[in-house]
Coordinates of C-alpha atoms (C1' of nucleotides) in Angstrom, one line a residue:
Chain I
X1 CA -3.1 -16.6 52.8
X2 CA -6.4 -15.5 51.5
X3 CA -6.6 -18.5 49.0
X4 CA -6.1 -21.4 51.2
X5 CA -8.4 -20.6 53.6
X6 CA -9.8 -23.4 55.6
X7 CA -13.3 -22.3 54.3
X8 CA -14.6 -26.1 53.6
X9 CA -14.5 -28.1 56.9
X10 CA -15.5 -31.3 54.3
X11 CA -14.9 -35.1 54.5
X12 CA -13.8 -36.8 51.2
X13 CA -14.9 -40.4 51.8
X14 CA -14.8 -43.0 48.5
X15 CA -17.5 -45.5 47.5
X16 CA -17.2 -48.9 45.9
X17 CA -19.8 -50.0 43.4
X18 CA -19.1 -53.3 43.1
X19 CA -20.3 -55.3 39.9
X20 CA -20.4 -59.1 39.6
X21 CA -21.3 -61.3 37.2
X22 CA -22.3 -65.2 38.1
X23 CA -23.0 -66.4 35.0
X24 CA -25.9 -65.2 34.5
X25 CA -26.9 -62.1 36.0
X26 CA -25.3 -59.2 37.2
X27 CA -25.0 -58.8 40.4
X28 CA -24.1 -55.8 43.3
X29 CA -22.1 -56.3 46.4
X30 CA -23.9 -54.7 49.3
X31 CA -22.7 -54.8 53.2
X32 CA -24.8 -54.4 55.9
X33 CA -23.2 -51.7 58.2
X34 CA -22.7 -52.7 61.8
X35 CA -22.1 -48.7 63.0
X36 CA -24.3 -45.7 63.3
X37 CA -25.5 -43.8 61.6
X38 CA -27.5 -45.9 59.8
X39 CA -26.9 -49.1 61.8
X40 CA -27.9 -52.7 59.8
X41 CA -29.1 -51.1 56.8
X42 CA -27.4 -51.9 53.4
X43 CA -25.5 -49.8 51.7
X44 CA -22.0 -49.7 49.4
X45 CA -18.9 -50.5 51.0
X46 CA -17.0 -47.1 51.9
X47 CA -14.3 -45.4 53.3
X48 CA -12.9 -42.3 54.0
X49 CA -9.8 -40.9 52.2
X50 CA -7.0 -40.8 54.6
X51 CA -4.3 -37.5 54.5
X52 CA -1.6 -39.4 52.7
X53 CA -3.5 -41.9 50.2
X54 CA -5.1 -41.1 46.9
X55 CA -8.4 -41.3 46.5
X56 CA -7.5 -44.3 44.2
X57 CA -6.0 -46.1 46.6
X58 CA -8.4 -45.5 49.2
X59 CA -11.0 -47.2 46.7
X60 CA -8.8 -49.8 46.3
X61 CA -8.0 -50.3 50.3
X62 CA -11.6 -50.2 50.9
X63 CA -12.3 -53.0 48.2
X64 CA -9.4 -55.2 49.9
X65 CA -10.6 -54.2 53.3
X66 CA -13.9 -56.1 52.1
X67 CA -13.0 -58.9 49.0
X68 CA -9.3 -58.9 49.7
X69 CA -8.9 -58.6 46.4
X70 CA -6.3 -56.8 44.2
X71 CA -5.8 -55.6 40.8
X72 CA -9.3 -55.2 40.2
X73 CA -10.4 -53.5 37.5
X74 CA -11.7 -50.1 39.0
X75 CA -12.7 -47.1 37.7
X76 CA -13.8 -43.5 38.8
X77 CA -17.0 -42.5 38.4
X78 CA -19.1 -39.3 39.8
X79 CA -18.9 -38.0 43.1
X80 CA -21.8 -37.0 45.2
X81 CA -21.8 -33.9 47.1
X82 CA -24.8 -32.5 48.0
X83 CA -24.3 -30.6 51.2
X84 CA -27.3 -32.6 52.5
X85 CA -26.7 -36.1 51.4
X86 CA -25.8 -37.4 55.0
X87 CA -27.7 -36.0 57.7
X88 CA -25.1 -35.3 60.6
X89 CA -22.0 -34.3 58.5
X90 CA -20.8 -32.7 55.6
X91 CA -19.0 -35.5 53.1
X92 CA -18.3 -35.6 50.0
X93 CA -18.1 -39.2 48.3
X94 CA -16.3 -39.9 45.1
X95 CA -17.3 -43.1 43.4
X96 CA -15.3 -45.8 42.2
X97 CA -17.3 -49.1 40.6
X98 CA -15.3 -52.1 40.1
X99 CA -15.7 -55.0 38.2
X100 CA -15.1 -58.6 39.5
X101 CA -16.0 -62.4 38.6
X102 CA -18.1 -63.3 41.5
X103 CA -18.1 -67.3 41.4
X104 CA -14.3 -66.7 41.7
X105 CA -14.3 -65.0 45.1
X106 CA -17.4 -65.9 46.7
X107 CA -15.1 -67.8 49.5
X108 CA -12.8 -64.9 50.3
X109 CA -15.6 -62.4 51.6
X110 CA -14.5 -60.8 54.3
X111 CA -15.7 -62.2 57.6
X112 CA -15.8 -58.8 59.0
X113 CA -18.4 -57.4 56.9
X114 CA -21.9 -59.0 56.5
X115 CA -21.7 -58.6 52.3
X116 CA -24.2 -60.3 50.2
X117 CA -24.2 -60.3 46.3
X118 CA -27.6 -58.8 45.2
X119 CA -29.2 -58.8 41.7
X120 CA -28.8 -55.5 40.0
X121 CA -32.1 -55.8 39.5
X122 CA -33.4 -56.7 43.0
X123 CA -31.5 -55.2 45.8
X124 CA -32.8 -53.6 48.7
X125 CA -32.9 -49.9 49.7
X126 CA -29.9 -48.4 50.4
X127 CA -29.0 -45.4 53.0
X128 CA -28.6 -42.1 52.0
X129 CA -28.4 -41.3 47.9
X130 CA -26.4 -45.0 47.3
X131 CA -28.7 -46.2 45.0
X132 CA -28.6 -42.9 43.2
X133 CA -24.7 -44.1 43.4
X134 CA -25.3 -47.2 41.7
X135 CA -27.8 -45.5 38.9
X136 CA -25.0 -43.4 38.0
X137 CA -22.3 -45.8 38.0
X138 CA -24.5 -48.3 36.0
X139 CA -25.2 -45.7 33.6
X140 CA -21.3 -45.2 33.1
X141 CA -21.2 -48.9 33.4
X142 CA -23.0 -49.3 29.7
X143 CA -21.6 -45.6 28.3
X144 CA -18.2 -47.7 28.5
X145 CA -19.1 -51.1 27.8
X146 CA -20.5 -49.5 24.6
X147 CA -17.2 -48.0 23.2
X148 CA -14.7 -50.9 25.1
X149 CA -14.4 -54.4 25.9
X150 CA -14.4 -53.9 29.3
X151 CA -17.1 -56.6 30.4
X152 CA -14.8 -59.1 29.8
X153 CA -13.3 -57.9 33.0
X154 CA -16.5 -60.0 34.5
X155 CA -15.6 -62.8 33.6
X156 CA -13.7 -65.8 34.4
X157 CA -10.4 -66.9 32.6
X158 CA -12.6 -69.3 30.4
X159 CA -16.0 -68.9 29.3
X160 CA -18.6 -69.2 26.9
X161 CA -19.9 -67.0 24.3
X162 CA -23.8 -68.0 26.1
X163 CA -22.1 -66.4 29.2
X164 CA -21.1 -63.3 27.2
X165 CA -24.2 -63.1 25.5
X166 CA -26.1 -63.4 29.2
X167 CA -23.7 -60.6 30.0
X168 CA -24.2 -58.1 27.4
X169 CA -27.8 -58.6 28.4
X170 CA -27.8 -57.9 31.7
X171 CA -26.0 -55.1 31.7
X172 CA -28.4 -53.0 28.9
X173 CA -31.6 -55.6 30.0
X174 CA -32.5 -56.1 26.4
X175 CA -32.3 -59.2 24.9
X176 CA -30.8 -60.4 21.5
X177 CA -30.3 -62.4 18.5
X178 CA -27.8 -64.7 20.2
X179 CA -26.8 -65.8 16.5
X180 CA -26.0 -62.6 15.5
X181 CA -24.2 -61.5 18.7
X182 CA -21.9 -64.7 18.3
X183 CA -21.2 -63.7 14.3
X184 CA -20.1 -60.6 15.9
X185 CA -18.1 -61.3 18.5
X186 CA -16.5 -64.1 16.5
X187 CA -15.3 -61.4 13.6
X188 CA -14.1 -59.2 16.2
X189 CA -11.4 -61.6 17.1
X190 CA -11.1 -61.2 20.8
X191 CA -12.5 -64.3 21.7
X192 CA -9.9 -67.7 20.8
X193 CA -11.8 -70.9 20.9
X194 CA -10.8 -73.7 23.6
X195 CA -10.9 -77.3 23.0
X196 CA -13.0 -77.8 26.4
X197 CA -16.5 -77.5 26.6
X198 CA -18.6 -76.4 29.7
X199 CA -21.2 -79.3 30.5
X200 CA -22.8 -77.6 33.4
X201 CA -25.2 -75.5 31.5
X202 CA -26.8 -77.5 29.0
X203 CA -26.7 -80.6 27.8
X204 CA -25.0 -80.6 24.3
X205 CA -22.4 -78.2 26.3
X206 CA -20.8 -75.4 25.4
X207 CA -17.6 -74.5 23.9
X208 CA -15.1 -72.4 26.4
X209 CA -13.1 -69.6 24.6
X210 CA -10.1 -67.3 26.3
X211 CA -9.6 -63.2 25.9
X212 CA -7.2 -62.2 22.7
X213 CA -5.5 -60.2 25.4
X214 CA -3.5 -58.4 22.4
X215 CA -6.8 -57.8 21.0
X216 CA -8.3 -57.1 23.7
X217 CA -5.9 -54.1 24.2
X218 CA -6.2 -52.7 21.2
X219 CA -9.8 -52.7 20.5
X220 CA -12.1 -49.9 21.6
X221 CA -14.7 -47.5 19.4
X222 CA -14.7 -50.4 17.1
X223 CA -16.4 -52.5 19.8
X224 CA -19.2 -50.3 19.9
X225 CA -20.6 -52.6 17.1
X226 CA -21.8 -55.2 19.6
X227 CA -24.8 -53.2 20.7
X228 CA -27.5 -52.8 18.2
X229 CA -27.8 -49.6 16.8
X230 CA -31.3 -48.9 17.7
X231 CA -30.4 -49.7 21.8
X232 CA -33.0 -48.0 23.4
X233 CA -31.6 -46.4 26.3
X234 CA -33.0 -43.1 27.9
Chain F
X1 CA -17.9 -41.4 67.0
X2 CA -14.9 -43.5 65.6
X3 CA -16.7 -43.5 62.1
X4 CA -16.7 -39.7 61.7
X5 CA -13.3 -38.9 63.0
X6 CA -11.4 -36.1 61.7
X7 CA -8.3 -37.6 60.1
X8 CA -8.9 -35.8 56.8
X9 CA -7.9 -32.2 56.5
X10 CA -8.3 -32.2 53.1
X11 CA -9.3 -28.8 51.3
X12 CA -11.8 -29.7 48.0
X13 CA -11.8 -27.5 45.1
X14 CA -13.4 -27.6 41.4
X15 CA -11.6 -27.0 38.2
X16 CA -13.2 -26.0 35.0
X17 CA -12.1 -27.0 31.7
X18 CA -14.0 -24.5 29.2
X19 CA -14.6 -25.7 25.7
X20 CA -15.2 -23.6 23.0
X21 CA -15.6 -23.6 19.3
X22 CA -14.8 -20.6 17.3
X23 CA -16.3 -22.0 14.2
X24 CA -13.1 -23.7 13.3
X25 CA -10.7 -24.7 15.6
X26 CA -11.6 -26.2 19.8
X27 CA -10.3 -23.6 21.8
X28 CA -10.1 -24.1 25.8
X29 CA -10.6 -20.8 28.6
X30 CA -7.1 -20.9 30.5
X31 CA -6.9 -17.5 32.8
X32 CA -3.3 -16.3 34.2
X33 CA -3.1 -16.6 37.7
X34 CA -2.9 -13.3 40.4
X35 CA -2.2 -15.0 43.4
X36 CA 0.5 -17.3 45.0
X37 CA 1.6 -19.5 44.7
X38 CA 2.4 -20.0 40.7
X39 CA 1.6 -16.5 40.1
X40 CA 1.4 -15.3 36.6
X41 CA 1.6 -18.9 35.6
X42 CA -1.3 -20.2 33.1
X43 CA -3.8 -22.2 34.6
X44 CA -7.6 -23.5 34.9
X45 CA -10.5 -21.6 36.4
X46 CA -11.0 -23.4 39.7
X47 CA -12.6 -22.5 43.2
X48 CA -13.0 -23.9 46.4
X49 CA -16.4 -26.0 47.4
X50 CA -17.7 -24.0 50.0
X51 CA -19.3 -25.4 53.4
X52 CA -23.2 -24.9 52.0
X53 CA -22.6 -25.9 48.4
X54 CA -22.5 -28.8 46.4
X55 CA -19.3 -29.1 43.9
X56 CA -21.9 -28.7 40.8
X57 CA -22.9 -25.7 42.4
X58 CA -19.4 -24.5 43.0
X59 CA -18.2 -25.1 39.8
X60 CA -21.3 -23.3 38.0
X61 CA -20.1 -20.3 40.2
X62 CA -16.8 -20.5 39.1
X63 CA -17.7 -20.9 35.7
X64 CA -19.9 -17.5 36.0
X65 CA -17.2 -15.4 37.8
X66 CA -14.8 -16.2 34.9
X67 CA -17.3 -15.9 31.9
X68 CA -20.5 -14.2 33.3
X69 CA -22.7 -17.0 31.7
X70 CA -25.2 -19.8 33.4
X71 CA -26.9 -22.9 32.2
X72 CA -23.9 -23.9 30.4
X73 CA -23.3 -27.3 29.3
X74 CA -21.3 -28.8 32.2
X75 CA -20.3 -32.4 33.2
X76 CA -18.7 -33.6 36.0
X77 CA -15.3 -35.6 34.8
X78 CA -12.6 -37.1 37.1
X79 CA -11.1 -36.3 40.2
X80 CA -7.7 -35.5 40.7
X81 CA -6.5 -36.5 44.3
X82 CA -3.3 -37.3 44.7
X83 CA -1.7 -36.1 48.1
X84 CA 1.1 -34.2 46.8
X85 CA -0.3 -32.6 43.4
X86 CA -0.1 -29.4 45.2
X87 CA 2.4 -29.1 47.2
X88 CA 1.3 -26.5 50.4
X89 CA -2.0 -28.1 51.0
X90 CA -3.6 -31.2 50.4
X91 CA -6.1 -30.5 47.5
X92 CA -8.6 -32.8 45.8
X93 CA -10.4 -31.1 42.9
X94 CA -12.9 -32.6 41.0
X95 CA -13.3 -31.4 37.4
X96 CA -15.8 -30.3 35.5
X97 CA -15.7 -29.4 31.4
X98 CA -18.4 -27.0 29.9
X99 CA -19.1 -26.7 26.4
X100 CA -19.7 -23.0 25.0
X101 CA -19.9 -21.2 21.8
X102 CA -16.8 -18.9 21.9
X103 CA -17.5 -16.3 19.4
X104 CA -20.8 -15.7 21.2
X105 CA -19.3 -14.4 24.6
X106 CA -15.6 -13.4 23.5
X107 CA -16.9 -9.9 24.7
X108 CA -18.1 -10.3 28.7
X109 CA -15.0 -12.1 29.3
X110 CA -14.4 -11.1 32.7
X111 CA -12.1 -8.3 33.6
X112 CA -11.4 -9.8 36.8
X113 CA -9.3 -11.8 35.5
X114 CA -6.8 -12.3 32.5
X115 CA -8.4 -14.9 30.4
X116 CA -7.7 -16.6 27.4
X117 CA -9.0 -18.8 24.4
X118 CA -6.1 -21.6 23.6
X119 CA -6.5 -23.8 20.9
X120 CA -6.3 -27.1 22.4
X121 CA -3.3 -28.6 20.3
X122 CA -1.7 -26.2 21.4
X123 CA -1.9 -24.2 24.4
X124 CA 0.9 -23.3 27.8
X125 CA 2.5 -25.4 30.1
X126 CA -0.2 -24.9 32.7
X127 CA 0.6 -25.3 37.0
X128 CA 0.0 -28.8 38.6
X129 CA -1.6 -31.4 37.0
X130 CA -3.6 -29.2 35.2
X131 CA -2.4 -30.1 31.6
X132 CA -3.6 -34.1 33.1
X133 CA -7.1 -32.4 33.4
X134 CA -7.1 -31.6 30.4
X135 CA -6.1 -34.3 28.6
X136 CA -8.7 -36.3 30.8
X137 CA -11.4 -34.1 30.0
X138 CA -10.8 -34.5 26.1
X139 CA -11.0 -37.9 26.7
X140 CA -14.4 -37.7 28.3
X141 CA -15.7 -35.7 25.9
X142 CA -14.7 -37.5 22.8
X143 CA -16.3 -40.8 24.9
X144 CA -19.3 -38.9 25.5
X145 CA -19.5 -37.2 21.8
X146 CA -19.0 -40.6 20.6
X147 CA -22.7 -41.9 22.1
X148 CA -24.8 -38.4 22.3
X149 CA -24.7 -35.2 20.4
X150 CA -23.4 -32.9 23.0
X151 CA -21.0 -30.9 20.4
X152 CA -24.1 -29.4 19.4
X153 CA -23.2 -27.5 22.6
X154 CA -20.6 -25.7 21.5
X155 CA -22.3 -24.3 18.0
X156 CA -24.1 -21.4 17.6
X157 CA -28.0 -21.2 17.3
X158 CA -27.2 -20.9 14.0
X159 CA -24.6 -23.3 12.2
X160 CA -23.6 -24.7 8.7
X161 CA -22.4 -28.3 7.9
X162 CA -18.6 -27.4 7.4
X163 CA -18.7 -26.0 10.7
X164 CA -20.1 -28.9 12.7
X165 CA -17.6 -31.3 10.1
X166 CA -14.6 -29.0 11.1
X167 CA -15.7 -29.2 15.4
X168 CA -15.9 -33.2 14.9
X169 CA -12.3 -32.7 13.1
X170 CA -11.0 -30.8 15.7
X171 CA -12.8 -33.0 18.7
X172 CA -11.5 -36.2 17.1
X173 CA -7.8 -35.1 15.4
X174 CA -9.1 -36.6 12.7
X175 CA -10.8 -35.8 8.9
X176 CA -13.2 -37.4 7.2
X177 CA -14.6 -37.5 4.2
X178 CA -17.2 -34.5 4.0
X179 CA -19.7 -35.8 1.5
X180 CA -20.1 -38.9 3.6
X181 CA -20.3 -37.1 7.1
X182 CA -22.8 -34.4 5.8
X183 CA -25.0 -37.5 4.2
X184 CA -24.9 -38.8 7.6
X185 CA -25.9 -35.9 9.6
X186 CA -28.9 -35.0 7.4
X187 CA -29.9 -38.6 7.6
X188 CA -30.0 -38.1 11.2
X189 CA -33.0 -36.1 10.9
X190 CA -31.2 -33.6 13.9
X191 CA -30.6 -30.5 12.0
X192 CA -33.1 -28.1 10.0
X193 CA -32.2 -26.6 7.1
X194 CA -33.1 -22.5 6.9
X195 CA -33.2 -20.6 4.5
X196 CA -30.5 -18.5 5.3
X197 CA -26.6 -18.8 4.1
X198 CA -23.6 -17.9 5.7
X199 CA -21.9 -16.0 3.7
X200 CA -18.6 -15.2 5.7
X201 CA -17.0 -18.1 4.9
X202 CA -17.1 -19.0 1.9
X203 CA -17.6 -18.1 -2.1
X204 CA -20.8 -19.9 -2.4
X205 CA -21.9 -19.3 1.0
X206 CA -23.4 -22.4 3.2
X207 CA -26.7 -23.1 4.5
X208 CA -27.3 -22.1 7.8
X209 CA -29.0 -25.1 10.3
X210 CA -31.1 -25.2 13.4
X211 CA -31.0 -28.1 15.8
X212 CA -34.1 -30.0 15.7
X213 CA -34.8 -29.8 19.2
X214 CA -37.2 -32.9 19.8
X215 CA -34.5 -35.2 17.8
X216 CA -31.5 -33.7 20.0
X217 CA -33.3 -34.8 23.1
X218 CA -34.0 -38.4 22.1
X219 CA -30.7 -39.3 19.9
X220 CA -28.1 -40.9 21.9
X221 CA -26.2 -44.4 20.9
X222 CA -27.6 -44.3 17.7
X223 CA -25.1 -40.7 17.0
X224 CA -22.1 -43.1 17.7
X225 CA -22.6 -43.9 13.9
X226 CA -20.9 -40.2 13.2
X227 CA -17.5 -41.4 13.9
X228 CA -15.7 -43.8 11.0
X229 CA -15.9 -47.6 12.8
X230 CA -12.1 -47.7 12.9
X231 CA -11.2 -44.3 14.6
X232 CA -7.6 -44.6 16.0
X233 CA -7.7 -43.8 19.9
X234 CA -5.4 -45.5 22.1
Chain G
dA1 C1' -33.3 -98.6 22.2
dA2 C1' -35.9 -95.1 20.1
dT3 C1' -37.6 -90.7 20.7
dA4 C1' -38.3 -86.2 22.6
dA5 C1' -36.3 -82.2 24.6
dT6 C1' -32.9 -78.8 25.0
dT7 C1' -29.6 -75.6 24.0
dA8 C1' -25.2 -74.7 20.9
dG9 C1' -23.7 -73.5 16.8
dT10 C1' -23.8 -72.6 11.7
dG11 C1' -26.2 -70.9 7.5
dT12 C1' -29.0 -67.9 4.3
dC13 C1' -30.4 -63.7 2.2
dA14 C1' -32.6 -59.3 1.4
dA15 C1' -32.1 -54.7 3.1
dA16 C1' -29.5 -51.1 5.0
dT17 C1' -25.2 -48.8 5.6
dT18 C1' -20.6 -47.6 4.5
dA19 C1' -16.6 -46.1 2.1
dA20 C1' -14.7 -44.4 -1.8
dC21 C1' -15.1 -41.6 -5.5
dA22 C1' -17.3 -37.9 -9.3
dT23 C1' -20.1 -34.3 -10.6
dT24 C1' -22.8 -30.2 -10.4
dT25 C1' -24.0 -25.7 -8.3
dA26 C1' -23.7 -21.0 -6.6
dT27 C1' -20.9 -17.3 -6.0
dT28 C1' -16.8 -14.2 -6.2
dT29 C1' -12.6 -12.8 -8.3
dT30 C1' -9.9 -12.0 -12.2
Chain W
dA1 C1' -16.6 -14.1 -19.8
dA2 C1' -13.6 -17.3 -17.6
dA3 C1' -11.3 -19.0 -13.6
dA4 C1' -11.4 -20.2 -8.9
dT5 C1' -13.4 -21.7 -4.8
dA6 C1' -16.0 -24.2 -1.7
dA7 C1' -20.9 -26.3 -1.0
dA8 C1' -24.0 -29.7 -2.2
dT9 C1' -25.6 -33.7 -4.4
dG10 C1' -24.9 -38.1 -6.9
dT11 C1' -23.1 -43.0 -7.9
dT12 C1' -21.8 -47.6 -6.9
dA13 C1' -19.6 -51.7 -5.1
dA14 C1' -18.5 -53.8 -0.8
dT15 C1' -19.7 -54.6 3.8
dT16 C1' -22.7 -55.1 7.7
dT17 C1' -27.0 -55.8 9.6
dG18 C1' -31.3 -57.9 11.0
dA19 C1' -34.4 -61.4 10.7
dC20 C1' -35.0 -65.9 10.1
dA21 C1' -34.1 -71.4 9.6
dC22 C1' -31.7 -75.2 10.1
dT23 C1' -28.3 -78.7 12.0
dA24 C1' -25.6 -80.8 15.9
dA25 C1' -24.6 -82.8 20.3
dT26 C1' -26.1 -84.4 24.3
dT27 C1' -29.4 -85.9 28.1
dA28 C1' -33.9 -87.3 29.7
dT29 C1' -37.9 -89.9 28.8
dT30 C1' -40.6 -93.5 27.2

DNA sequence: AATAATTAGTGTCAAATTAACATTTATTTT
DNA sequence: AAAATAAATGTTAATTTGACACTAATTATT
């Protein structure tokens, strides 16, 4: 059958971009690989896509394989393909990032992986086009962040708005009128107020506030009114 | 090598979703399949990646065998994977939409194929899980429209206001109030006013527009202020 | 015990932007 | 010459933004 031929002897692998957030910056999960090629250099945690999975689940298998974690937010972004990108075989990677509360699930890390959580702004090289990888899925990152509330996804159960504000910052490394933000994110109603207070970052304390998970649902291009509208990105 | 092993016999194609504008309505390139199986059946323009080419490349070859045109407008979107969305081989395509002015290359439509410009409310039951590419790829693109002025793409050199009004309409499902839009695209400082009118359409004729080239390249969250603040996705 | 230091949270206001609506203009058809 | 049509410009009140100042709650320092 002149259509199927088996003209593409490729390998479809998947590659986790894992995003954190601690607080206070963001963060990447990195493993140091303990095969060849390659051998003890960091890179993203990966896998290849099996006969009979998705690549969905095989993002979602690799990210269990390594955080055992489930039902974490994940999302596809772009797949790398250059014919070149690894040196002694032909594969194809599609990427997925993921977005998970890091002070939750330091203690889980998987004992099988050497993983470290590295600032998004500081991490080591990576082998073959990764860090392209994370470029890319940073970029998408803020492209949705922009348009919906997903950065809540971040975050633990309870939280406060300092933490979202730190947050917001991180990801589009600008800084802003925290009084304004709050006035914002206030109107927008996605945020309910607690009657706790988190002492551990300052000494007056601030107040914790929980998702408006109906809100939360509904919202989208509306929330593109938390970045200012001269965000200089490039 | 245990990392490299073979246990992936997975064929990887591209699929194109072609966008076009016709000046009033978005139209998308579907061509009716010669070959088995689902012959005669509407259906995407795909391809296989071949063993020396990256998936970019292969889907800008595909995209030229179809339509006979290059340096199109073309972004990679999502990847559909799932082991039994065809069912003789496993196939992975990754998808790719491109953005083109229809009424400029309605003529060197390929004869290689039957090929044809749907309106995308309302176009064939297409094979697979094409009509899911699709739908995916609008989504992407009215994201993407929604931060950077990429339907600029899809206009000719020459354009009037009604026209780039009625390809937001169409983009979006949505209307909005002309006066307002037009106030706001002129404000944007992205189109130049010429001197000629277009005459075809209209009594009074409209102004015909160039983009402003320098603006086009810099303008990017800043555009998101061309859709009303509570536009209805879901 | 008083005071300084620190960060959270609320308040003010002028300027810019939006949304909703009205009018004028250029051209063709009747 | 008048009517019809669609483009283009104008008006205005309400909302939102951006820039800034102040108050509040708590801990550390003297």
């Amino acid at each position: 059958m002149e259509y199927y031929r088996e003209d593409s002897a490729i390998l479809l692998a998947v590659d986790c971009i894992i995003f954190g957030f601690n607080g206070e910056s963001l963060q990447v999960l990195l493993i140091k690989r303990d095969f060849e090629p390659e051998r003890n250099k960091w890179s993203l945690m990966g896998g290849f896509v099996q006969a009979d999975e998705s690549p969905e689940l095989a993002a979602s298998r690799v990210l269990k394989k390594l955080t055992g974690l489930e039902n974490v937010y994940m999302e596809q972004c772009s797949v790398f393909g250059d014919p070149k990108r690894e040196p002694n075989n032909r594969v194809v990677s599609i990427c997925y990032f993921a977005l998970i509360d890091t002070q939750k699930y330091t203690h889980i890390l998987s004992e099988e992986y050497e993983a470290k959580w590295f600032p998004l702004q500081d991490y080591p090289t990576l082998i073959f086009d990764h860090d392209q990888m994370i470029s890319s899925a940073q970029h998408r990152l803020r492209m949705k962040a922009a348009l919906y509330p997903i950065l809540f996804e971040l975050l633990p159960e309870k939280f406060t708005i300092p933490q979202i504000a730190a947050l917001y910052e991180g990801v589009y490394n600008i800084e802003f009128d925290k009084r304004n933000f709050s006035r914002k994110l206030l109107a927008s109603d996605l945020i309910i107020k607690l009657d706790e207070k988190d002492k551990e970052n300052s000494k007056k304390g601030a107040f914790y506030f929980k998702l408006n998970t109906a809100i939360y649902k509904e919202k989208i291009m509306s929330f593109l009114r938390y970045l200012p509208s001269w965000f200089p990105e490039n």
